[in-house]
Coordinates of C-alpha atoms and ligand atoms in Angstrom, one line a residue:
M1 CA -86.8 -53.6 46.0
A2 CA -85.5 -54.4 49.5
D3 CA -84.1 -57.8 48.5
E4 CA -82.6 -56.4 45.3
I5 CA -80.7 -53.6 46.8
N6 CA -78.2 -55.2 48.9
N7 CA -74.7 -53.9 48.9
T8 CA -73.1 -56.7 50.9
E9 CA -74.5 -59.2 48.5
A10 CA -73.2 -57.3 45.5
A11 CA -69.8 -57.0 47.1
A12 CA -69.7 -60.7 47.7
G13 CA -70.5 -61.6 44.1
N14 CA -73.8 -63.2 43.1
F15 CA -75.3 -66.5 42.3
I16 CA -74.2 -66.3 38.6
Q17 CA -70.6 -65.9 39.7
D18 CA -71.1 -68.8 42.2
F19 CA -72.3 -71.1 39.4
I20 CA -69.4 -70.1 37.2
R21 CA -66.9 -70.8 40.0
E22 CA -68.5 -74.2 40.5
D23 CA -68.1 -74.9 36.8
I24 CA -64.5 -73.8 36.8
A25 CA -63.8 -75.9 39.9
E26 CA -65.4 -79.0 38.3
G27 CA -63.1 -78.7 35.4
G28 CA -64.4 -80.8 32.5
M29 CA -65.2 -78.7 29.4
Y30 CA -64.3 -75.5 31.2
E31 CA -60.7 -76.6 31.6
G32 CA -58.4 -74.2 29.9
R33 CA -61.3 -72.1 28.6
T34 CA -62.0 -68.6 29.5
V35 CA -65.4 -67.5 30.6
H36 CA -67.2 -66.4 27.4
T37 CA -70.6 -64.7 27.5
R38 CA -72.6 -62.7 25.0
F39 CA -75.1 -59.9 24.9
P40 CA -77.8 -60.7 22.3
P41 CA -80.1 -57.8 21.6
E42 CA -82.8 -58.1 19.0
P43 CA -82.2 -55.0 16.8
N44 CA -85.8 -53.8 16.9
G45 CA -85.4 -50.8 19.1
Y46 CA -83.0 -48.8 21.2
L47 CA -81.5 -50.2 24.4
H48 CA -83.2 -49.2 27.6
I49 CA -82.1 -49.2 31.3
G50 CA -83.3 -52.9 31.5
H51 CA -80.8 -53.8 28.8
A52 CA -78.2 -51.9 30.7
K53 CA -78.6 -54.4 33.5
A54 CA -78.2 -57.3 31.1
V55 CA -75.2 -55.6 29.5
C56 CA -73.6 -55.0 32.9
I57 CA -74.2 -58.7 33.8
D58 CA -73.0 -60.1 30.5
F59 CA -69.9 -58.0 30.1
G60 CA -69.3 -57.5 33.8
T61 CA -69.4 -61.2 34.6
A62 CA -66.9 -62.0 31.8
E63 CA -64.7 -59.1 33.0
K64 CA -64.8 -60.4 36.5
F65 CA -63.4 -63.8 35.4
G66 CA -60.9 -62.3 33.0
G67 CA -63.1 -63.6 30.1
I68 CA -64.7 -62.1 27.1
C69 CA -68.2 -61.2 25.9
N70 CA -69.5 -61.1 22.4
L71 CA -72.0 -58.7 21.0
R72 CA -74.5 -60.5 18.8
M73 CA -77.5 -59.1 17.0
D74 CA -80.2 -61.6 17.5
D75 CA -81.8 -61.1 14.1
T76 CA -83.3 -64.5 13.4
N77 CA -86.8 -63.0 13.3
P78 CA -86.9 -61.1 10.0
T79 CA -90.0 -59.0 10.7
K80 CA -88.8 -56.4 13.0
E81 CA -85.2 -55.6 12.4
D82 CA -84.0 -52.2 11.4
V83 CA -80.4 -51.2 10.5
E84 CA -80.8 -47.8 12.2
Y85 CA -80.9 -49.6 15.6
I86 CA -77.7 -51.5 15.2
D87 CA -75.4 -48.5 15.3
A88 CA -77.3 -47.1 18.3
I89 CA -77.0 -50.3 20.2
K90 CA -73.2 -50.3 19.6
E91 CA -72.9 -46.7 20.6
D92 CA -74.8 -47.3 23.9
I93 CA -72.8 -50.3 24.9
R94 CA -69.5 -48.4 24.2
W95 CA -70.8 -45.5 26.1
L96 CA -71.5 -47.7 29.1
G97 CA -67.8 -48.6 28.9
F98 CA -67.9 -52.1 27.5
D99 CA -66.0 -53.5 24.6
W100 CA -66.6 -56.6 22.4
D101 CA -63.3 -56.1 20.5
D102 CA -63.8 -57.7 17.1
R103 CA -66.5 -60.1 18.3
F104 CA -69.5 -58.6 16.7
Y105 CA -71.9 -61.1 15.1
F106 CA -75.3 -61.5 13.6
A107 CA -77.3 -64.6 14.4
S108 CA -78.4 -64.6 10.7
E109 CA -74.8 -65.5 9.8
Y110 CA -75.6 -68.9 11.2
F111 CA -78.7 -69.7 9.2
E112 CA -76.9 -72.3 7.0
Q113 CA -75.5 -74.1 10.1
M114 CA -78.9 -74.0 11.8
Y115 CA -80.4 -75.6 8.8
E116 CA -77.8 -78.3 8.8
Y117 CA -78.5 -79.0 12.5
A118 CA -82.2 -79.2 11.8
V119 CA -81.4 -81.8 9.1
E120 CA -79.3 -83.6 11.6
L121 CA -82.2 -83.8 14.0
I122 CA -84.5 -85.1 11.3
K123 CA -82.0 -87.8 10.3
K124 CA -81.7 -88.8 14.0
G125 CA -85.5 -89.2 14.1
L126 CA -85.6 -86.2 16.4
A127 CA -87.6 -83.7 14.2
Y128 CA -90.4 -84.0 11.7
V129 CA -92.3 -81.8 9.3
C130 CA -95.8 -81.2 10.7
E131 CA -98.7 -80.0 8.6
L132 CA -100.9 -78.7 11.4
T133 CA -101.7 -75.0 11.0
P134 CA -100.6 -72.8 13.9
E135 CA -104.2 -72.8 15.0
Q136 CA -104.4 -76.6 14.9
V137 CA -101.1 -76.9 16.8
R138 CA -102.6 -74.8 19.5
E139 CA -105.8 -76.8 19.6
N140 CA -103.8 -80.0 19.9
R141 CA -101.4 -78.9 22.6
G142 CA -103.3 -80.8 25.3
D143 CA -103.4 -79.8 28.9
L144 CA -101.8 -81.0 32.1
T145 CA -103.5 -84.4 32.0
T146 CA -103.8 -84.8 28.2
P147 CA -100.8 -85.0 26.0
A148 CA -100.4 -83.0 22.8
K149 CA -101.1 -84.6 19.4
S150 CA -99.7 -84.5 15.9
P151 CA -100.7 -87.0 13.2
F152 CA -97.4 -86.2 11.5
R153 CA -95.2 -87.3 14.3
D154 CA -94.4 -90.7 13.0
R155 CA -93.9 -89.7 9.4
P156 CA -90.9 -91.4 7.9
I157 CA -87.5 -89.7 8.2
E158 CA -87.1 -89.6 4.4
E159 CA -90.4 -87.8 4.0
S160 CA -89.5 -85.1 6.5
L161 CA -86.2 -84.6 4.9
D162 CA -87.8 -84.1 1.6
L163 CA -90.5 -81.8 2.8
F164 CA -88.1 -79.7 4.9
E165 CA -85.8 -79.2 1.9
R166 CA -88.9 -78.2 -0.2
M167 CA -90.0 -75.8 2.6
K168 CA -86.6 -74.2 2.3
N169 CA -86.9 -74.1 -1.5
G170 CA -90.1 -72.1 -1.2
E171 CA -92.5 -74.7 -2.4
F172 CA -95.1 -74.2 0.3
E173 CA -97.3 -71.4 1.5
E174 CA -96.6 -69.6 4.8
G175 CA -98.3 -71.5 7.7
K176 CA -98.7 -74.6 5.6
M177 CA -96.1 -76.6 7.6
T178 CA -93.4 -76.4 10.3
L179 CA -90.5 -78.4 11.5
R180 CA -91.0 -79.7 15.0
A181 CA -88.6 -81.2 17.4
K182 CA -89.7 -84.7 18.5
I183 CA -89.4 -84.6 22.2
D184 CA -92.3 -85.4 24.5
L185 CA -95.9 -84.7 23.8
A186 CA -96.8 -85.5 27.4
S187 CA -94.2 -83.3 29.1
G188 CA -95.3 -81.2 32.0
N189 CA -93.3 -78.4 30.4
F190 CA -95.2 -77.3 27.4
N191 CA -92.1 -76.0 25.7
M192 CA -91.0 -79.6 25.4
R193 CA -94.2 -80.8 23.7
D194 CA -92.7 -81.1 20.3
P195 CA -92.0 -77.4 19.9
V196 CA -91.9 -75.8 16.4
I197 CA -88.3 -75.1 15.5
Y198 CA -88.7 -73.8 11.9
R199 CA -91.5 -72.0 10.2
I200 CA -92.1 -70.6 6.7
N201 CA -92.0 -66.8 6.7
R202 CA -91.9 -65.1 3.3
I203 CA -90.3 -61.9 4.6
R204 CA -87.2 -60.3 3.3
H205 CA -84.4 -60.4 5.8
H206 CA -82.4 -57.2 6.2
R207 CA -79.1 -59.1 5.8
T208 CA -79.9 -62.4 4.0
G209 CA -82.4 -60.8 1.7
D210 CA -84.7 -63.4 0.0
K211 CA -82.3 -66.3 0.4
W212 CA -84.4 -67.8 3.1
C213 CA -88.1 -68.3 3.4
I214 CA -87.9 -70.5 6.5
Y215 CA -86.6 -69.1 9.7
P216 CA -85.6 -70.9 13.0
M217 CA -87.5 -70.2 16.2
Y218 CA -85.7 -68.5 19.1
D219 CA -85.5 -71.6 21.2
F220 CA -83.8 -73.6 18.5
A221 CA -81.6 -70.8 17.2
H222 CA -80.3 -69.4 20.4
P223 CA -78.4 -72.4 21.8
I224 CA -76.9 -73.0 18.4
E225 CA -75.7 -69.4 18.2
D226 CA -74.2 -69.8 21.6
A227 CA -72.5 -73.1 20.7
I228 CA -71.1 -71.8 17.5
E229 CA -69.5 -68.8 19.2
G230 CA -68.1 -71.0 22.0
I231 CA -70.2 -69.3 24.7
T232 CA -69.6 -70.9 28.1
H233 CA -72.3 -69.1 30.0
S234 CA -75.5 -67.9 28.3
L235 CA -77.0 -65.4 30.8
C236 CA -80.6 -64.3 30.2
T237 CA -83.7 -63.2 31.9
L238 CA -86.0 -65.3 34.0
E239 CA -88.7 -65.8 31.3
F240 CA -86.4 -68.2 29.7
E241 CA -86.1 -70.5 32.7
A242 CA -88.8 -72.8 31.5
H243 CA -87.1 -72.9 28.1
R244 CA -83.8 -74.1 29.6
P245 CA -84.7 -77.9 29.1
L246 CA -85.2 -77.2 25.4
Y247 CA -82.0 -75.2 25.2
D248 CA -80.2 -78.2 26.7
W249 CA -82.1 -80.6 24.6
V250 CA -81.0 -78.8 21.4
I251 CA -77.3 -78.8 22.5
D252 CA -77.4 -82.4 23.6
N253 CA -78.9 -83.7 20.4
I254 CA -76.8 -81.9 17.7
T255 CA -73.1 -82.2 17.2
A256 CA -72.6 -79.0 19.0
P257 CA -69.0 -77.6 19.2
C258 CA -69.5 -76.8 22.9
K259 CA -72.0 -77.0 25.7
P260 CA -73.0 -73.6 27.0
R261 CA -74.8 -73.3 30.2
Q262 CA -77.9 -71.0 30.5
I263 CA -78.3 -69.1 33.7
E264 CA -81.3 -66.8 34.3
F265 CA -81.6 -63.6 36.3
S266 CA -84.5 -61.3 37.1
R267 CA -85.7 -58.6 34.7
L268 CA -85.4 -55.1 35.8
G269 CA -88.6 -53.0 36.1
I270 CA -88.7 -49.4 37.1
N271 CA -91.8 -47.6 38.2
N272 CA -93.5 -44.7 36.4
T273 CA -92.1 -45.9 33.1
V274 CA -92.5 -48.6 30.5
M275 CA -89.7 -50.8 29.4
S276 CA -90.8 -52.8 26.4
K277 CA -89.3 -51.8 23.1
R278 CA -92.7 -52.1 21.4
K279 CA -94.2 -49.6 23.8
L280 CA -91.3 -47.3 23.7
R281 CA -91.5 -47.4 19.9
Q282 CA -95.2 -46.5 20.1
L283 CA -94.3 -43.4 22.2
V284 CA -91.9 -42.3 19.6
E285 CA -94.0 -43.1 16.5
D286 CA -97.2 -41.6 17.9
G287 CA -95.4 -38.4 18.9
Y288 CA -95.8 -38.6 22.7
V289 CA -92.1 -37.9 23.0
A290 CA -89.6 -36.1 20.7
G291 CA -87.7 -39.3 19.8
W292 CA -85.9 -42.3 21.2
D293 CA -83.5 -40.0 22.9
D294 CA -86.1 -37.8 24.5
P295 CA -84.8 -37.1 28.0
R296 CA -88.0 -38.6 29.5
M297 CA -87.4 -41.9 27.9
P298 CA -85.8 -44.8 29.9
T299 CA -83.6 -45.6 26.8
L300 CA -79.9 -45.3 27.3
C301 CA -79.8 -42.5 24.7
G302 CA -82.6 -40.7 26.5
L303 CA -80.9 -41.1 29.9
R304 CA -77.6 -39.9 28.3
R305 CA -79.3 -36.8 27.0
R306 CA -81.0 -36.3 30.3
G307 CA -77.5 -36.1 31.9
Y308 CA -77.0 -39.6 33.2
T309 CA -73.4 -40.7 33.2
P310 CA -72.1 -44.2 32.4
A311 CA -70.8 -44.4 36.0
S312 CA -74.2 -43.6 37.5
I313 CA -75.9 -46.3 35.4
R314 CA -73.2 -48.9 36.1
N315 CA -73.4 -48.1 39.7
F316 CA -77.2 -48.4 39.7
C317 CA -76.9 -51.8 38.0
E318 CA -74.3 -52.9 40.5
K319 CA -76.4 -51.8 43.5
I320 CA -79.7 -53.4 42.4
G321 CA -77.8 -56.6 42.4
V322 CA -78.7 -59.8 40.6
S323 CA -81.5 -62.0 41.9
K324 CA -84.0 -64.6 40.9
T325 CA -87.1 -62.6 41.9
N326 CA -88.5 -60.1 39.5
S327 CA -89.1 -56.8 41.2
V328 CA -89.7 -53.2 40.4
V329 CA -87.1 -50.7 41.4
E330 CA -88.1 -47.1 42.3
Y331 CA -87.2 -44.5 39.8
S332 CA -86.0 -42.4 42.7
F333 CA -83.2 -45.0 43.2
L334 CA -81.9 -44.4 39.7
E335 CA -82.0 -40.7 40.4
H336 CA -80.2 -41.3 43.7
C337 CA -77.4 -43.0 41.8
L338 CA -77.1 -40.1 39.4
R339 CA -77.1 -37.6 42.2
D340 CA -74.3 -39.5 44.0
D341 CA -72.1 -39.2 40.9
L342 CA -72.9 -35.6 40.1
N343 CA -72.6 -34.4 43.6
E344 CA -69.1 -35.7 43.5
N345 CA -68.3 -34.5 40.0
A346 CA -70.5 -31.7 38.7
R347 CA -69.3 -28.1 38.6
R348 CA -71.4 -25.6 40.6
V349 CA -72.8 -22.6 38.8
M350 CA -75.6 -20.1 39.5
C351 CA -78.6 -19.9 37.2
V352 CA -81.9 -18.1 37.8
L353 CA -84.9 -19.8 36.3
H354 CA -87.6 -17.2 36.9
P355 CA -85.6 -14.0 37.0
V356 CA -86.5 -10.7 38.7
K357 CA -84.0 -7.9 39.0
L358 CA -82.5 -7.0 42.3
V359 CA -81.0 -3.5 42.6
I360 CA -78.5 -2.8 45.3
T361 CA -79.3 0.9 45.7
N362 CA -76.2 1.8 47.8
Y363 CA -73.7 0.1 45.5
P364 CA -71.8 2.4 43.2
E365 CA -73.1 2.6 39.6
G366 CA -70.6 1.4 37.1
K367 CA -68.6 -0.6 39.6
T368 CA -67.9 -4.3 39.2
E369 CA -66.0 -6.6 41.6
T370 CA -65.0 -10.2 41.2
F371 CA -65.1 -13.2 43.4
E372 CA -63.1 -16.4 43.1
V373 CA -65.3 -19.3 44.0
E374 CA -64.7 -23.0 44.0
N375 CA -66.0 -24.9 41.1
N376 CA -66.8 -27.9 43.2
P377 CA -66.4 -27.9 47.0
Q378 CA -66.3 -31.7 46.9
K379 CA -63.3 -31.5 44.6
P380 CA -60.9 -28.7 45.4
E381 CA -58.7 -30.0 42.6
D382 CA -61.3 -28.7 40.1
G383 CA -60.1 -25.2 40.8
T384 CA -62.0 -21.9 41.0
R385 CA -63.9 -19.6 38.7
T386 CA -64.5 -15.9 38.6
I387 CA -67.9 -14.5 39.1
T388 CA -68.7 -10.8 38.9
F389 CA -70.9 -8.6 41.0
S390 CA -72.3 -5.2 40.3
R391 CA -75.2 -2.9 41.2
E392 CA -77.9 -5.1 39.6
C393 CA -78.3 -8.8 39.6
Y394 CA -81.1 -11.3 38.9
I395 CA -82.6 -13.4 41.7
E396 CA -85.5 -15.9 41.6
A397 CA -88.9 -14.3 41.6
E398 CA -90.0 -16.7 44.3
D399 CA -87.1 -15.5 46.5
F400 CA -89.0 -12.3 47.2
I401 CA -92.3 -11.8 49.0
E402 CA -93.9 -8.5 50.0
E403 CA -94.9 -9.6 53.4
K404 CA -93.1 -11.8 55.8
I405 CA -94.5 -15.3 56.4
K406 CA -93.4 -17.6 59.1
G407 CA -90.4 -19.8 58.1
Y408 CA -89.6 -17.7 55.0
N409 CA -86.0 -16.4 55.3
R410 CA -85.4 -14.9 51.9
F411 CA -86.2 -11.4 50.6
Y412 CA -89.0 -9.4 52.2
P413 CA -88.7 -5.7 53.3
G414 CA -86.5 -5.4 56.3
N415 CA -84.9 -8.9 56.0
E416 CA -81.2 -9.6 55.6
V417 CA -80.2 -12.2 53.0
R418 CA -77.0 -13.6 51.8
L419 CA -76.2 -13.4 48.1
K420 CA -74.2 -16.6 47.8
S421 CA -70.5 -16.0 48.0
A422 CA -70.9 -12.2 47.6
Y423 CA -72.5 -9.9 50.2
I424 CA -75.2 -9.8 52.9
V425 CA -77.9 -7.4 51.6
K426 CA -81.0 -6.0 53.4
C427 CA -84.2 -5.9 51.4
T428 CA -85.8 -2.4 51.3
G429 CA -88.8 -2.9 49.0
C430 CA -89.9 -3.4 45.4
K431 CA -91.4 -1.8 42.3
K432 CA -94.5 -3.2 40.7
D433 CA -96.0 -2.8 37.2
E434 CA -99.6 -1.7 36.6
N435 CA -100.8 -5.3 37.0
G436 CA -99.2 -5.5 40.4
K437 CA -96.4 -7.8 39.3
V438 CA -93.1 -7.3 41.0
V439 CA -90.6 -6.0 38.4
E440 CA -87.7 -4.9 40.7
V441 CA -86.6 -5.7 44.2
Y442 CA -84.5 -3.3 46.1
A443 CA -81.8 -3.9 48.7
E444 CA -78.8 -2.3 50.4
Y445 CA -75.6 -4.2 50.8
D446 CA -73.3 -4.2 53.8
P447 CA -69.7 -3.6 52.5
A448 CA -68.3 -5.3 55.6
T449 CA -69.7 -8.7 54.5
R450 CA -67.7 -9.3 51.4
G451 CA -67.6 -13.1 50.7
G452 CA -70.9 -13.5 52.5
D453 CA -69.7 -13.6 56.1
T454 CA -70.9 -11.3 58.9
P455 CA -67.9 -9.8 60.8
D456 CA -70.0 -9.5 64.0
G457 CA -71.3 -13.0 63.8
R458 CA -75.0 -11.9 63.3
K459 CA -77.2 -14.6 62.0
V460 CA -78.4 -14.4 58.4
R461 CA -80.7 -17.3 57.7
G462 CA -81.5 -17.1 54.0
T463 CA -78.9 -17.6 51.2
V464 CA -80.0 -17.2 47.6
H465 CA -78.3 -17.7 44.3
W466 CA -78.0 -14.7 41.9
V467 CA -76.4 -13.7 38.6
D468 CA -74.8 -10.4 37.7
A469 CA -77.2 -8.4 35.5
D470 CA -74.2 -6.9 33.7
N471 CA -72.5 -10.2 32.9
Y472 CA -74.7 -13.2 32.0
L473 CA -75.9 -15.6 29.3
E474 CA -79.5 -16.5 28.5
A475 CA -80.6 -20.1 28.5
E476 CA -83.5 -22.3 27.8
V477 CA -84.1 -24.7 30.6
R478 CA -86.2 -27.9 30.3
L479 CA -87.7 -29.4 33.4
Y480 CA -88.9 -33.0 33.4
E481 CA -91.2 -35.1 35.4
N482 CA -92.2 -38.7 35.1
L483 CA -93.6 -39.6 31.7
F484 CA -96.4 -41.5 33.4
T485 CA -98.6 -40.6 36.3
D486 CA -99.2 -44.2 37.3
P487 CA -96.4 -46.1 39.0
E488 CA -97.2 -49.2 37.0
P489 CA -98.7 -47.8 33.7
D490 CA -98.7 -51.1 31.9
V491 CA -99.5 -53.7 34.5
G492 CA -102.6 -55.8 34.1
D493 CA -105.0 -54.6 31.4
K494 CA -104.1 -51.0 31.7
N495 CA -103.4 -49.1 28.6
F496 CA -100.2 -47.2 29.3
L497 CA -101.1 -44.4 27.0
D498 CA -104.0 -43.5 29.3
Y499 CA -101.4 -42.5 32.0
I500 CA -99.2 -40.1 30.1
N501 CA -98.3 -37.2 32.3
P502 CA -99.4 -34.0 30.6
T503 CA -96.8 -31.9 32.5
S504 CA -93.8 -34.2 32.0
L505 CA -92.0 -31.4 30.2
T506 CA -91.8 -27.7 31.1
V507 CA -89.8 -25.3 28.9
L508 CA -88.5 -22.2 30.6
K509 CA -87.1 -19.5 28.3
G510 CA -85.0 -16.5 29.3
C511 CA -83.3 -18.1 32.2
I512 CA -80.2 -16.2 33.4
I513 CA -77.0 -18.1 33.9
E514 CA -73.5 -17.0 34.8
K515 CA -71.1 -16.6 32.0
S516 CA -68.6 -19.3 33.2
V517 CA -70.6 -22.0 31.3
E518 CA -69.5 -20.4 28.0
G519 CA -67.8 -22.9 25.8
A520 CA -69.1 -26.0 27.6
Q521 CA -70.1 -29.0 25.4
A522 CA -73.1 -31.3 25.7
P523 CA -73.7 -33.3 27.7
M524 CA -71.6 -31.6 30.4
S525 CA -73.3 -31.5 33.7
F526 CA -73.6 -28.7 36.2
Q527 CA -75.1 -28.2 39.6
F528 CA -77.3 -25.1 39.4
M529 CA -77.0 -24.1 43.0
R530 CA -80.2 -24.7 45.0
L531 CA -82.0 -26.0 41.9
G532 CA -80.6 -29.3 40.9
Y533 CA -78.3 -30.9 38.3
F534 CA -78.6 -29.8 34.7
C535 CA -76.7 -30.8 31.6
L536 CA -76.3 -29.2 28.2
D537 CA -78.6 -30.6 25.6
K538 CA -77.2 -31.9 22.4
D539 CA -79.2 -29.2 20.5
S540 CA -77.6 -26.5 22.5
T541 CA -75.5 -23.9 20.5
P542 CA -73.4 -21.0 21.7
D543 CA -76.2 -18.7 20.6
R544 CA -78.9 -20.7 22.1
L545 CA -78.0 -22.5 25.3
I546 CA -80.3 -25.4 26.3
F547 CA -80.1 -27.2 29.6
N548 CA -82.0 -30.3 30.7
R549 CA -82.7 -30.8 34.3
S550 CA -81.2 -34.2 35.1
V551 CA -82.4 -34.5 38.6
S552 CA -83.4 -32.3 41.5
L553 CA -81.2 -31.8 44.5
K554 CA -83.6 -33.3 47.0
D555 CA -83.2 -37.1 47.3
G556 CA -86.5 -38.8 47.0
Y557 CA -85.0 -42.2 47.7
K558 CA -85.5 -43.2 51.3
K559 CA -83.2 -45.9 52.6
K560 CA -85.3 -48.7 53.8
Ligands
LIG601 P1 -88.1 -55.9 25.1 O1 -89.4 -56.6 25.6 O2 -87.9 -54.6 25.8 O3 -88.1 -55.8 23.7 P2 -86.4 -58.1 24.9 O4 -86.0 -59.0 26.0 O5 -87.2 -58.5 23.8 O6 -86.9 -56.8 25.6 P3 -83.9 -58.1 23.6 O7 -83.3 -57.2 22.6 O8 -84.2 -59.5 23.2 O9 -85.1 -57.4 24.3 O10 -82.9 -58.2 24.9 C1 -81.5 -58.4 24.8 C2 -81.1 -58.9 26.2 O11 -81.5 -57.9 27.2 C3 -81.8 -60.2 26.6 O12 -80.8 -61.1 27.1 C4 -82.8 -59.8 27.6 O13 -83.0 -60.8 28.5 C5 -82.2 -58.6 28.2 N1 -83.2 -57.7 28.8 C6 -84.2 -57.1 28.1 N2 -85.0 -56.4 28.9 C7 -84.5 -56.5 30.2 C8 -84.8 -56.0 31.4 N3 -85.9 -55.2 31.6 N4 -84.0 -56.3 32.5 C9 -82.9 -57.1 32.3 N5 -82.6 -57.6 31.1 C10 -83.3 -57.3 30.1
LIG602 MG1 -87.3 -59.5 22.2

C-alpha cells in the first residue's frame, strides 16, 4: 500500500496523464481531438469498489483534459449478461458523480462491423478458419521453444471466406471451427500465436437475440469497439498488458477509423473482502448476504447502503493513486476516507444502543428543560437542534458498573459524570432485578452545572451520551464487521466461503435515539456520539427506524 498511497504523486498527476500529455504534444492523430476514454463494464454483475477505481480513472482522466468518456456495456459474450445489471451500473456511475451524456453504447451494436473487419482480415490473408477443437488448439500451442501448430493455417483465402460465412449462417456445430488471426505461431507472447478471434456459440444474446451464432473474442472485439467510438485512450487493468500487442495488431490491420492507445493500470484489491463479480454473485445467490446491496458487500450499492458517500469513494480512489504494481489496500483505509468525510459533514445526535434507565432522584418530577446544541461542531453553519432533559433518561448499560475499577470514569456509586451538554450528575446506586441484572441507575444532579460545566472548575473525567426517557424514538441498529475473517480469503487455493465471518452482522433492537432524527431520509448519515457514524437504511420507515453502522469512530488506519 505504501507506494500506492502517495498524495504528492496524486497531486502531480500520474503516468496515464503523462502519456496523454506526450500524445498531445506529439500532435499527429491527436491534433484537434479531445481526449476520449470509455468505461466498458461487462453487464454480468453490480459494480464494486474496484470498478469505482476504473470509473474514476476513465471519467476522471477525460475530465482532467476537458475530454469525454463513453459508457459502454461490453456485452460481446452472450452467456452472462443480464438486463437487471445495466440499470444498476448506470445508477452507480451517476451516483459517483460522472456523466456520459448521450454516449451510452452496447458493444453488441457493432457485431456487423466486427464481422466485416474479420472478413477484411481473411481477405488480406491475415485470418483463417481453423478446425482444431479448443482442446486441440491447446495441445498445439507449443511452448517457449516450440512454435504452435495449425494444419489449417495455409488454407486458401477463398475457402476461409466461405467457411466463415457458413459459420455465421449456422451450418456448423459449436466448437467445430474458429476464426484465427494469422500472426506468429512462434511468438514469445502466446496471445500472438494465431489467437482465436471468433467462435461458434449457440446462445441467445440479450440484445441481438438469435441473429448471431458466432461471437467475437474480447481481444478482437475491444479494439474495434474503441476505434468505432473514436476512443483516443483505452484505459484498462494490468492483466491486459500482454494483450496490448494484439490490440495494436488488430487496429493496424483493419481499416480502423482511428488508432486508440491502450494504457494499463493496477487493479485494486482490498483485504478482508472479495472483488470478483462471480464470487460476489455466489454470496448473493447462496444467501450468505441479503443481496447485492447488503451493507457488507464491496459493491457500490452495498457501500452506499452502508453509508458511504460519493465524495468518500472518489477521495479514496484519488488517494490510492494510479500505479503499475498490483497491491492490496487495507479496508481500514477505505473507512478512513469515509470517516474523514462524515466527520466534516455528519450531524451529531445521541443514541443509546444498550439502554438502561438513569433516574435523577433530585430532579423535579414532571419538569422538562431544553438545551440548544450544535448539529455539527465542525460546521457551525449547520445550526443547532433542541434536546430535552427530564428526571429520567437512558444511558448505555456499559456506562455503569457497581464497583469502581481503575481507569473507569463513568457511572459507579460516588462518581461524578457529565451527561453530555446537560448536567454533571453524581451516581448514587442502582436497582437490580431478581437475576441480578441492573434495571435502573440512580444519580443526583448539580443544578449549578447546566450545560455540563463545573462553576468551580472541579474535574469530571467521564462524559456519556444519553437520551431523555420522556422524548425519544426507538430504532433498530445494525452493526457490521468484515464479511471475511481472513485478510485474503480468495488467494491461492483457498475457498473464500470457508472464511465467512459468522458475526459480520449484529442486529440491535430497541435502541433509543433522540427525536431530532425524525423525518430524515435514507441514506442520511449521523454521528452517534461516542459510537460511530450511522446512516438510515433504505428499509427504514417512520414507524420502524433502521440505522446501519457505517464506520466506528476510532481510526484503525495507521499512517505509515
Ligand atoms: P470482475 O472480475 O470483478 O468481474 P472484470 O474486470 O471482469 O471484473 P468488467 O466489468 O469487465 O469486470 O470491468 C470493467 C472495467 O473495470 C474494466 O476496465 C476493468 O479493468 C475494471 N476493473 C474491474 N475490476 C477492477 C479492479 N479491482 N480494480 C480496478 N479496475 C477494475
Ligand atoms: Mg470480466
